[in-house]
Coordinates of C-alpha atoms in Angstrom, one line a residue:
Chain V
M242 CA 2.3 20.3 42.3
G243 CA 4.0 16.9 42.6
L244 CA 1.4 15.0 41.1
L245 CA 0.4 17.9 38.6
S246 CA 4.0 18.3 36.9
F247 CA 3.7 14.5 36.9
V248 CA 0.7 14.7 34.8
I249 CA 2.0 17.4 32.4
F250 CA 5.2 15.7 31.6
F251 CA 2.8 12.4 31.0
L252 CA 0.6 14.5 28.7
T253 CA 4.0 15.7 26.7
L254 CA 4.8 12.1 26.7
V255 CA 1.6 11.3 25.3
A256 CA 2.0 13.7 22.8
I257 CA 5.6 12.8 21.3
Y258 CA 4.2 9.0 21.5
A259 CA 1.1 10.2 18.9
I260 CA 3.4 11.4 16.5
L261 CA 5.3 8.6 16.7
S262 CA 2.7 6.1 16.5
I263 CA 1.2 8.1 13.6
G264 CA 4.5 7.9 11.4
I265 CA 4.4 4.3 11.6
N266 CA 0.5 4.2 10.6
I267 CA 1.9 5.5 7.2
N268 CA 3.9 2.3 7.0
W269 CA 2.4 -0.8 8.6
G270 CA -1.7 1.0 8.8
G271 CA -1.1 2.7 5.4
T272 CA 0.9 0.4 3.0
G273 CA 2.0 -3.1 4.6
L274 CA 6.1 -2.4 5.3
F275 CA 6.8 -4.1 8.7
N276 CA 9.1 -1.2 9.4
V277 CA 11.1 -1.9 13.2
S278 CA 13.8 0.7 12.6
I279 CA 11.5 3.2 15.0
H280 CA 13.7 3.3 17.6
G281 CA 16.7 3.9 15.0
M282 CA 15.5 6.9 13.5
M283 CA 14.6 8.0 16.6
L284 CA 17.9 8.0 17.9
I285 CA 19.1 10.1 14.1
G286 CA 16.4 12.6 15.3
A287 CA 17.5 12.9 18.6
Y288 CA 21.1 13.4 18.3
T289 CA 20.8 15.3 15.2
S290 CA 18.7 18.1 16.5
A291 CA 20.8 17.9 19.7
I292 CA 24.1 18.4 17.9
L293 CA 22.5 20.6 15.8
T294 CA 21.3 23.0 18.5
T295 CA 23.4 22.4 21.6
Q296 CA 26.0 25.1 22.2
P297 CA 29.7 24.3 20.8
T298 CA 32.2 22.1 22.3
G299 CA 35.4 21.0 21.9
T300 CA 34.9 17.2 22.8
R301 CA 32.8 16.3 20.4
F302 CA 31.6 17.7 16.9
G303 CA 29.3 20.3 16.4
G304 CA 27.5 22.1 18.8
F305 CA 26.1 24.9 16.2
G306 CA 24.3 26.5 18.5
L307 CA 21.0 27.0 15.8
P308 CA 17.6 27.8 17.1
F309 CA 15.0 24.9 18.2
I310 CA 13.1 25.1 15.0
V311 CA 16.4 24.2 12.7
G312 CA 16.7 21.2 14.8
I313 CA 13.6 19.7 14.7
L314 CA 13.6 20.5 10.9
G315 CA 17.2 19.3 10.3
A316 CA 16.5 16.2 12.6
M317 CA 13.4 15.4 10.2
I318 CA 15.2 16.3 6.6
V319 CA 18.9 14.2 8.5
T320 CA 16.2 11.3 9.3
G321 CA 14.3 11.3 6.2
I322 CA 18.2 10.6 3.6
V323 CA 19.2 8.1 6.3
S324 CA 16.0 6.4 5.9
L325 CA 16.8 5.5 2.1
C326 CA 19.4 3.0 3.8
L327 CA 16.0 0.4 4.6
L328 CA 15.3 0.5 0.8
P329 CA 17.3 -2.8 -0.3
F330 CA 15.4 -4.9 2.0
A331 CA 11.7 -2.9 0.5
Y332 CA 12.9 -3.8 -2.8
R333 CA 11.9 -7.2 -3.1
L334 CA 8.4 -8.5 -3.2
K335 CA 6.0 -8.5 0.1
D336 CA 8.6 -10.4 2.5
L337 CA 7.7 -8.9 5.8
N338 CA 10.1 -11.0 7.7
Y339 CA 13.2 -9.5 5.5
F340 CA 12.3 -6.3 5.5
A341 CA 11.6 -6.1 9.5
L342 CA 14.9 -8.0 10.1
G343 CA 16.5 -5.5 8.0
C344 CA 14.9 -2.9 9.3
L345 CA 15.8 -3.6 13.5
G346 CA 19.3 -4.2 12.2
F347 CA 19.5 -1.0 10.7
A348 CA 18.2 0.2 13.9
E349 CA 20.3 -1.5 15.8
I350 CA 23.5 -0.4 13.9
M351 CA 22.4 3.1 14.7
R352 CA 23.1 2.7 18.1
L353 CA 25.9 1.1 18.5
I354 CA 27.2 3.7 15.9
A355 CA 26.2 6.4 19.0
V356 CA 27.9 4.3 20.9
Q357 CA 30.9 3.9 19.5
E358 CA 31.5 7.5 17.6
D359 CA 32.6 9.4 20.7
G360 CA 33.3 12.2 18.4
L361 CA 30.3 12.7 17.3
T362 CA 27.7 11.5 20.2
Q363 CA 29.9 11.3 23.7
G364 CA 29.4 7.8 23.8
P365 CA 27.6 6.4 26.1
M366 CA 28.2 9.5 28.2
G367 CA 25.1 11.2 26.0
I368 CA 24.7 14.3 24.9
G369 CA 23.5 17.0 27.8
M370 CA 22.5 20.6 28.0
I371 CA 20.2 20.5 25.4
P372 CA 18.7 23.9 25.3
Q373 CA 14.5 23.9 25.3
P374 CA 12.7 26.0 23.3
L375 CA 11.9 29.4 24.2
R376 CA 13.2 28.9 27.5
N377 CA 14.6 31.8 28.7
L378 CA 11.4 33.7 28.4
I379 CA 10.0 31.8 31.7
A380 CA 12.0 31.4 34.7
S381 CA 9.6 28.6 36.7
R382 CA 9.9 25.5 35.3
F383 CA 6.6 24.1 35.8
L384 CA 5.4 27.3 33.6
Y385 CA 7.5 25.9 31.1
D386 CA 6.7 22.0 31.4
I387 CA 3.0 24.3 30.0
L388 CA 4.5 25.7 27.5
Y389 CA 6.7 22.5 26.0
L390 CA 3.4 20.8 26.6
I391 CA 2.1 23.3 24.2
I392 CA 4.2 23.2 22.0
V393 CA 4.4 19.7 21.5
I394 CA 0.8 19.6 21.0
V395 CA 0.9 21.9 18.5
I396 CA 2.9 20.1 16.4
L397 CA 1.3 16.8 17.0
I398 CA -1.6 18.4 15.4
I399 CA 0.0 19.8 12.6
V400 CA 1.5 16.3 11.8
Y401 CA -1.7 15.1 12.3
F402 CA -3.7 16.8 10.3
L403 CA -0.3 16.8 7.4
V404 CA -1.0 12.7 7.3
E405 CA -4.7 13.0 7.3
K406 CA -4.2 15.3 3.8
I407 CA -2.1 13.6 2.5
I408 CA -3.4 9.9 3.3
K409 CA -6.5 10.2 2.8
T410 CA -6.1 10.3 -1.1
P411 CA -5.8 9.1 -4.3
W412 CA -2.0 8.8 -3.3
G413 CA -3.1 7.3 -0.2
R414 CA -5.5 4.9 -2.1
V415 CA -2.1 3.3 -3.8
L416 CA -0.4 2.8 -0.6
R417 CA -3.6 0.8 0.8
S418 CA -3.8 -1.0 -2.7
I419 CA 0.3 -2.2 -1.7
R420 CA -1.0 -3.5 1.8
E421 CA -3.6 -5.7 0.6
D422 CA -2.1 -7.2 -1.9
E423 CA 1.1 -5.8 -4.4
K424 CA 0.6 -8.0 -7.1
V425 CA -2.5 -6.1 -8.4
S426 CA -1.1 -2.6 -7.7
R427 CA 1.4 -3.5 -10.0
S428 CA -0.6 -4.8 -12.6
L429 CA -3.1 -1.6 -12.7
G430 CA 0.3 0.2 -13.4
K431 CA 1.4 1.1 -9.6
N432 CA 5.5 1.8 -9.3
V433 CA 5.1 -0.4 -6.2
F434 CA 9.0 0.5 -4.8
G435 CA 8.7 4.0 -5.8
Y436 CA 5.5 4.1 -3.7
K437 CA 7.4 2.2 -0.9
I438 CA 10.5 4.4 -0.6
Q439 CA 8.1 7.4 -0.3
S440 CA 6.6 5.6 2.5
I441 CA 9.4 4.7 4.1
V442 CA 11.1 8.2 4.0
I443 CA 7.8 10.7 5.1
A444 CA 7.2 7.9 8.1
S445 CA 11.2 8.2 9.4
M446 CA 10.2 12.3 9.2
V447 CA 8.2 11.2 11.4
F448 CA 9.8 9.3 13.5
G449 CA 13.1 11.7 13.5
L450 CA 10.8 14.5 14.6
G451 CA 9.0 12.3 17.3
G452 CA 13.2 11.7 18.6
A453 CA 14.3 15.6 18.6
L454 CA 11.0 17.0 20.7
L455 CA 11.7 13.8 23.1
A456 CA 15.5 15.1 23.3
H457 CA 14.3 18.4 23.9
L458 CA 12.2 17.2 26.2
Y459 CA 15.0 14.8 28.6
T460 CA 17.5 17.8 27.5
Y461 CA 19.9 14.8 28.0
I462 CA 19.9 11.7 25.7
T463 CA 21.9 9.0 25.9
P464 CA 21.8 5.7 23.2
N465 CA 20.0 4.0 25.9
N466 CA 17.1 6.3 25.7
F467 CA 16.4 4.5 22.0
E468 CA 16.2 0.8 23.0
P469 CA 14.5 -1.8 20.4
I470 CA 11.8 -2.1 23.4
Y471 CA 10.5 1.7 22.0
T472 CA 9.6 0.5 18.5
F473 CA 7.4 -2.1 19.9
I474 CA 5.3 0.2 22.5
I475 CA 4.6 2.1 19.8
W476 CA 3.5 -0.9 17.8
I477 CA 1.9 -1.2 20.5
M478 CA -0.2 2.1 20.0
M479 CA -1.1 2.1 17.0
I480 CA -2.2 -1.5 17.4
T481 CA -4.4 -0.4 20.5
G482 CA -5.6 2.6 19.0
G483 CA -7.0 0.9 15.6
I484 CA -4.4 0.1 12.5
G485 CA -5.4 2.7 10.0
N486 CA -6.9 4.9 11.7
N487 CA -4.6 8.6 12.8
L488 CA -7.4 9.6 15.7
G489 CA -6.9 5.9 16.9
M490 CA -3.0 6.6 17.4
I491 CA -3.7 9.8 20.1
V492 CA -5.9 7.4 22.0
G493 CA -3.7 4.4 21.6
A494 CA -0.6 6.7 22.5
A495 CA -2.4 7.8 25.9
I496 CA -3.1 4.3 26.9
I497 CA 0.3 2.3 26.7
R498 CA 1.5 5.7 28.3
L499 CA -0.9 5.3 30.8
A500 CA -0.3 1.7 31.8
W501 CA 3.7 2.1 31.7
E502 CA 3.4 5.3 34.1
G503 CA 0.4 4.0 36.1
T504 CA 3.2 1.3 36.8
I505 CA 5.4 3.7 38.0
I506 CA 2.9 4.8 40.4
A507 CA 2.1 1.5 41.5
V508 CA 5.6 0.8 42.8
D509 CA 4.7 2.7 46.4
Y510 CA 1.8 0.4 47.1
L511 CA 3.4 -3.2 46.0
P512 CA 5.5 -5.4 48.7
P513 CA 9.1 -4.9 48.0
V514 CA 9.4 -8.7 46.4
L515 CA 6.7 -7.5 43.3
A516 CA 8.3 -3.6 43.5
T517 CA 12.1 -4.6 42.1
R518 CA 10.7 -6.6 39.7
M519 CA 8.4 -3.7 38.2
G520 CA 10.1 -3.6 34.7
D521 CA 8.7 -7.0 33.9
I522 CA 5.5 -6.5 35.4
R523 CA 5.1 -3.3 33.1
L524 CA 5.5 -5.4 29.9
F525 CA 3.0 -7.6 31.6
V526 CA 0.6 -4.9 32.1
I527 CA 1.1 -3.7 29.0
G528 CA 0.7 -6.7 27.1
V529 CA -2.9 -7.8 29.0
V530 CA -4.4 -4.3 27.8
L531 CA -3.5 -5.7 24.7
I532 CA -5.2 -9.0 25.0
I533 CA -8.5 -6.8 26.2
V534 CA -8.3 -4.2 23.7
M535 CA -7.6 -7.1 20.4
L536 CA -10.2 -9.2 22.4
W537 CA -12.9 -6.5 22.7
S538 CA -12.5 -5.0 19.5
P539 CA -10.1 -7.0 16.8
S540 CA -9.2 -3.8 14.9
G541 CA -8.6 -1.7 17.6
I542 CA -10.6 1.5 19.5
F543 CA -11.1 3.4 16.4
P544 CA -11.1 0.8 13.6
E545 CA -10.2 2.3 9.8
N546 CA -12.3 3.9 7.9
K547 CA -13.4 1.7 4.6
R548 CA -13.0 4.5 2.6
V549 CA -9.6 6.4 1.3
S550 CA -10.3 9.0 -0.7
R551 CA -11.9 12.2 1.2
F552 CA -12.1 13.8 -2.0
L553 CA -15.2 11.0 -3.2
K554 CA -18.9 12.3 -3.1
I555 CA -20.6 10.1 -0.4
S556 CA -23.0 12.5 1.1
N557 CA -26.4 12.2 -0.3
Y558 CA -24.4 10.8 -3.6
D559 CA -27.7 8.6 -5.7
I560 CA -26.1 6.6 -7.7
N561 CA -29.2 6.6 -9.8
K562 CA -28.4 10.6 -10.4
S563 CA -25.2 10.1 -12.2
A564 CA -24.3 10.6 -15.8
N565 CA -26.0 8.2 -17.9
V566 CA -24.8 5.3 -18.8
R567 CA -22.4 4.8 -21.4
R568 CA -23.8 1.8 -22.8
D569 CA -27.2 0.4 -22.8
L570 CA -27.9 -2.3 -20.1
N571 CA -31.7 -3.5 -21.3
E572 CA -29.8 -4.4 -24.6
R573 CA -28.9 -7.9 -23.6
D574 CA -26.6 -9.5 -26.5
S575 CA -27.1 -13.3 -26.1
S576 CA -26.3 -14.5 -29.0
Chain D
M84 CA -7.1 -7.2 -42.8
S85 CA -7.1 -5.3 -39.3
E86 CA -3.6 -4.6 -38.3
T87 CA -1.6 -6.2 -35.7
V88 CA -1.8 -4.6 -32.3
L89 CA 0.2 -7.8 -30.0
E90 CA 2.4 -9.2 -31.1
A91 CA 4.9 -11.8 -29.5
K92 CA 8.0 -13.7 -31.1
N93 CA 9.9 -16.4 -30.2
I94 CA 9.0 -16.1 -26.3
K95 CA 11.0 -19.0 -24.4
K96 CA 10.6 -19.0 -20.6
Y97 CA 12.7 -22.0 -19.1
F98 CA 12.5 -23.1 -15.2
G99 CA 15.9 -24.8 -14.8
G100 CA 15.3 -27.8 -17.0
I101 CA 11.1 -27.7 -17.5
K102 CA 10.2 -25.1 -20.4
A103 CA 7.4 -23.7 -19.8
V104 CA 7.3 -21.7 -22.4
D105 CA 9.2 -22.8 -25.6
G106 CA 9.5 -20.8 -28.6
V107 CA 5.5 -18.9 -29.0
S108 CA 5.0 -16.1 -31.2
L109 CA 1.4 -15.0 -31.9
A110 CA 0.0 -12.1 -33.2
I111 CA -3.2 -10.3 -32.4
N112 CA -5.1 -8.3 -34.6
D113 CA -7.4 -5.6 -33.0
G114 CA -10.5 -5.6 -32.5
D115 CA -10.1 -9.7 -32.0
I116 CA -10.9 -11.4 -29.1
T117 CA -8.6 -14.2 -29.0
G118 CA -9.1 -17.6 -27.3
L119 CA -5.6 -19.4 -25.9
I120 CA -6.4 -22.5 -25.0
G121 CA -4.6 -25.8 -23.8
P122 CA -4.7 -28.3 -20.7
N123 CA -3.1 -27.7 -17.1
G124 CA 0.8 -27.0 -17.6
A125 CA 0.8 -26.1 -21.0
G126 CA 2.4 -22.7 -20.1
K127 CA -0.7 -20.7 -20.7
T128 CA -0.5 -18.5 -17.7
T129 CA 3.5 -18.4 -17.7
F130 CA 3.3 -16.5 -21.5
F131 CA 0.9 -14.4 -19.8
K132 CA 3.2 -13.7 -17.3
C133 CA 5.7 -12.7 -20.2
L134 CA 3.8 -10.5 -21.9
T135 CA 2.1 -8.5 -18.9
G136 CA 6.7 -8.1 -17.2
F137 CA 5.7 -10.9 -14.3
E138 CA 8.0 -12.6 -15.8
K139 CA 11.2 -12.0 -17.3
I140 CA 11.6 -13.5 -20.6
D141 CA 14.3 -15.6 -21.3
K142 CA 14.2 -14.9 -24.9
G143 CA 12.1 -13.7 -27.5
K144 CA 10.5 -10.5 -27.8
V145 CA 7.2 -8.4 -27.7
W146 CA 5.3 -5.2 -29.8
L147 CA 2.7 -3.3 -28.7
K148 CA 1.4 -1.3 -31.5
G149 CA 4.4 -1.7 -32.9
K150 CA 6.6 -0.7 -29.3
R151 CA 8.8 -3.1 -28.1
I152 CA 7.7 -3.9 -24.2
D153 CA 9.3 -6.8 -23.3
G154 CA 11.8 -6.4 -20.3
L155 CA 9.6 -3.4 -19.1
P156 CA 8.5 -3.8 -15.1
P157 CA 5.0 -4.2 -15.2
Y158 CA 3.2 -1.0 -14.1
K159 CA 5.0 0.4 -17.1
I160 CA 3.4 -2.1 -19.8
F161 CA 0.4 -1.7 -18.0
H162 CA 0.9 2.3 -19.4
K163 CA 1.4 1.1 -22.3
G164 CA -2.5 -0.2 -22.7
L165 CA -2.2 -4.2 -21.2
S166 CA -4.3 -4.7 -19.0
R167 CA -4.8 -8.4 -17.5
T168 CA -6.8 -10.0 -14.8
F169 CA -5.4 -12.6 -12.7
Q170 CA -6.9 -17.0 -12.7
I171 CA -7.1 -16.2 -9.5
T172 CA -9.4 -13.1 -8.6
K173 CA -7.1 -10.9 -6.5
Q174 CA -9.2 -8.1 -5.0
L175 CA -8.1 -5.3 -2.7
E176 CA -10.6 -6.8 -0.2
K177 CA -10.3 -3.8 2.4
M178 CA -10.7 -1.4 0.1
T179 CA -14.5 -0.2 -1.1
V180 CA -15.5 -1.5 -4.6
L181 CA -15.6 1.7 -5.7
E182 CA -12.2 2.4 -5.0
N183 CA -11.1 -1.2 -6.6
L184 CA -12.2 0.1 -9.5
M185 CA -10.7 3.5 -9.0
L186 CA -7.4 2.8 -8.2
A187 CA -7.1 1.8 -11.8
C188 CA -7.5 4.9 -13.6
K189 CA -5.1 6.1 -15.1
G190 CA -3.3 9.6 -14.8
Q191 CA -4.5 10.5 -10.9
L192 CA -3.4 13.5 -10.0
G193 CA -3.5 12.9 -6.2
E194 CA -1.2 10.1 -6.3
T195 CA 1.8 12.5 -6.5
V196 CA 2.1 13.5 -2.5
W197 CA 2.2 16.9 -3.3
N198 CA -0.6 17.5 -6.0
N199 CA -2.7 16.8 -2.9
L200 CA -1.5 19.5 -0.7
L201 CA -1.1 22.2 -3.7
I202 CA -3.7 21.7 -6.1
P203 CA -6.7 19.8 -3.5
T204 CA -9.6 21.1 -6.2
K205 CA -7.9 19.7 -9.5
V206 CA -7.8 16.5 -7.5
K207 CA -11.0 16.2 -6.0
K208 CA -12.4 17.4 -9.8
Q209 CA -10.9 14.8 -11.3
E210 CA -11.8 11.9 -8.8
H211 CA -15.5 13.3 -9.2
K212 CA -15.1 12.0 -12.8
F213 CA -13.7 9.1 -12.2
Q214 CA -16.2 8.2 -9.8
E215 CA -18.9 8.9 -12.1
E216 CA -16.9 6.8 -14.8
A217 CA -16.3 4.1 -12.2
I218 CA -20.4 3.8 -11.3
K219 CA -21.5 3.9 -15.0
L220 CA -18.9 0.4 -15.4
L221 CA -20.3 -1.1 -11.8
K222 CA -23.8 0.0 -13.5
L223 CA -23.2 -2.1 -16.3
V224 CA -22.0 -5.3 -14.3
E225 CA -25.1 -4.9 -12.2
L226 CA -22.6 -4.0 -9.0
E227 CA -24.2 -0.3 -8.5
N228 CA -25.7 -1.1 -5.1
M229 CA -22.5 -2.8 -4.0
W230 CA -20.2 0.7 -4.7
D231 CA -19.1 1.6 -1.2
E232 CA -19.0 -2.2 0.4
L233 CA -15.9 -4.1 1.0
A234 CA -15.0 -5.7 -1.6
A235 CA -14.2 -9.0 0.2
S236 CA -18.1 -9.2 0.7
L237 CA -18.7 -9.7 -3.0
S238 CA -19.8 -13.2 -3.9
G239 CA -17.0 -15.3 -6.3
G240 CA -18.9 -14.5 -9.1
Q241 CA -18.9 -10.9 -8.9
K242 CA -15.5 -10.8 -8.0
R243 CA -14.6 -11.6 -11.2
M244 CA -17.4 -9.1 -12.4
L245 CA -14.9 -6.1 -10.6
E246 CA -11.9 -7.5 -11.6
F247 CA -13.6 -8.0 -15.4
V248 CA -14.7 -4.2 -15.1
R249 CA -10.8 -3.1 -13.7
T250 CA -9.1 -3.8 -16.4
E251 CA -11.6 -1.9 -18.6
I252 CA -11.7 1.3 -17.3
A253 CA -8.6 2.4 -17.9
E254 CA -9.0 1.9 -21.6
P255 CA -6.1 -0.3 -22.6
E256 CA -5.4 -1.5 -26.1
V257 CA -5.1 -5.1 -25.5
I258 CA -7.3 -7.2 -22.1
L259 CA -5.5 -10.5 -20.9
L260 CA -8.0 -12.7 -18.8
D261 CA -6.8 -15.4 -17.4
E262 CA -9.4 -18.0 -17.0
P263 CA -12.2 -15.5 -16.5
S264 CA -14.9 -18.8 -16.6
S265 CA -13.5 -20.3 -13.2
G266 CA -15.1 -20.4 -10.1
V267 CA -18.8 -18.7 -12.3
N268 CA -21.7 -20.1 -12.5
P269 CA -22.9 -21.0 -15.7
G270 CA -25.1 -18.0 -15.5
L271 CA -23.1 -15.6 -14.6
K272 CA -20.9 -17.2 -17.3
E273 CA -23.2 -16.4 -20.3
S274 CA -22.9 -12.4 -19.0
L275 CA -19.2 -12.6 -18.9
S276 CA -19.4 -13.6 -22.0
N277 CA -21.8 -11.2 -23.1
Y278 CA -20.3 -7.9 -21.5
I279 CA -17.1 -9.1 -23.4
K280 CA -18.8 -9.1 -26.7
K281 CA -20.0 -6.2 -25.9
F282 CA -17.2 -4.2 -24.8
N283 CA -15.7 -6.5 -28.1
R284 CA -18.6 -4.7 -30.3
E285 CA -18.8 -1.0 -28.8
D286 CA -15.1 0.0 -28.2
N287 CA -13.7 -2.3 -30.5
Q288 CA -11.7 -3.6 -27.5
T289 CA -9.6 -6.0 -28.3
F290 CA -9.1 -9.4 -26.2
L291 CA -6.7 -12.3 -25.3
V292 CA -8.7 -15.1 -23.5
I293 CA -7.3 -18.2 -21.4
G294 CA -9.4 -20.7 -20.5
H295 CA -9.8 -24.3 -19.8
D296 CA -13.9 -24.2 -20.8
M297 CA -14.0 -25.4 -24.3
N298 CA -18.0 -24.2 -24.2
F299 CA -16.5 -20.6 -23.0
I300 CA -14.0 -20.2 -25.1
M301 CA -15.6 -21.5 -28.6
N302 CA -18.4 -19.5 -28.0
L303 CA -16.4 -16.2 -27.7
C304 CA -13.5 -16.2 -29.0
D305 CA -12.0 -16.1 -32.8
P306 CA -9.6 -17.3 -33.9
I307 CA -7.9 -20.2 -31.0
Y308 CA -4.7 -20.2 -30.3
V309 CA -4.1 -24.2 -28.6
M310 CA -1.2 -24.1 -26.6
N311 CA 0.6 -27.8 -25.3
Q312 CA 3.5 -28.3 -23.5
G313 CA 4.9 -24.7 -24.3
K314 CA 4.3 -24.8 -27.8
I315 CA 1.7 -23.1 -29.9
L316 CA -0.2 -26.6 -31.6
M317 CA -3.0 -25.0 -33.6
K318 CA -4.0 -21.9 -35.0
G319 CA -8.1 -21.8 -36.3
T320 CA -11.0 -20.8 -36.3
P321 CA -13.2 -22.9 -33.3
G322 CA -14.5 -25.2 -36.0
E323 CA -11.4 -25.9 -37.0
V324 CA -9.7 -26.2 -33.8
Q325 CA -12.9 -28.4 -32.6
N326 CA -12.5 -31.1 -35.4
N327 CA -8.7 -30.7 -35.2
E328 CA -7.2 -34.4 -34.3
D329 CA -4.5 -33.0 -32.0
V330 CA -6.5 -30.8 -29.8
L331 CA -8.9 -33.8 -29.4
D332 CA -6.2 -36.1 -28.7
I333 CA -4.8 -33.6 -25.9
Y334 CA -7.4 -33.1 -24.4
L335 CA -8.9 -35.9 -24.2
G336 CA -6.1 -38.3 -23.4
R337 CA -5.8 -40.5 -26.2

């Protein structure tokens, strides 16, 4: 039973991290935006949902006792709005360092606000007693964990298909052109900044959703749950899975999470000298996994599809059958 | 006398103390292939950037079909009908040749996020239409067999061709070509020249072509503007330009 519930907890985390990886894939894989504010957005989502769904308390803002669904939708909306703070950094021409620094700074500010603002977040104490959806239906802790896993997987499937539906389109094509060369997209009439805004807001909403799902899984959150390391873990998941491929995100999340949890199990079998350094060994293991995948397949486990739009005619498409050539090819002017 | 489609008046662009473009005026008539030549550093490309909004103009005005376009961002200028290529070919390397072209189509429904969720059938129909158009243009420059390959796999000359038809697919008023002949072998240069003439003759497409390559420009363009040190030196027919003493001076360094 112990191992099984560990497996279920593990799978739930994989599904949540897959959602988060799909989010960063919109920014980096889709648009070429070096967004490292994931942990900040997760924090905003988690705290928003926690404040909306917990019972009223006198010690901090809110406790509105609203249902789970309102909590996660609220988390997405608030994160989407707050993400507009990143726009000044995205305004410049492709300047990865500048945007990345702005993102990291923003996310850290969000975390420090969560530490400091007792009246909103209860500071380092964190917010506890976060209700879980449909918790009162099932008494058994073990069976309930399975139900929560199912809920998260359903949400993952919805996110996966929605993102696939909007990214494999002319819209996604404009995003990819921005990733490839901003100047070209501008010269071809695309409002690059406008598309960057859309990309950032949509990705941030996904991060907020992921953060909220984590909050309802842990039922107790503190600012320490949202440290910068999580941003980079999610980045590594994306790189492992295959930048630009959403299916790869799920596999990448599973592999990196496995390396992460694997070190927890390994503690029992290691000499004490090493066991106390588990945190370092964990990062080492993840690094090794990343290097192996990169050597084996530089574009990740599932490389991106070369075509963007799903509306194109591909199968059995015969170029010779397409409509008459507008200008006569044989008539060559050599004057 | 055909009407003026693109007019620039007294364009100035300074970089610190360097007068890159120093009061350039020019008028391009509808249906002409206008040339702009000059030695390296004459300010041709900077002038191009000023026209297309990639550089902010310090002083001067630009009209396209009688409407002011100076001060607009590049993407708006594109939608007004001014389409450009780059001196060094810029491709979207990790996109297919077809989608490189289709990106340039105007008025795509699917470029708005929610249209893809709400009216996918309309988007699909439009995509098929644009696909046909793109394939037609690819056939014209004999790239049709590469339509589903990544643009990165094209040769240098093929990239020039792709960039050229990419400006054409949006059906602009004026196409600005920045050194279309550089890095292209003589045979391909010849056919590029022919494509430009073909578009010009059959669609009455207006061009402004920058070039170093005297032969290429002389055979293609009329009239020709000569630029030197940020100023227009002269305007004339190929014959006049070739026989002008000043032009020979700056080109031969006498």
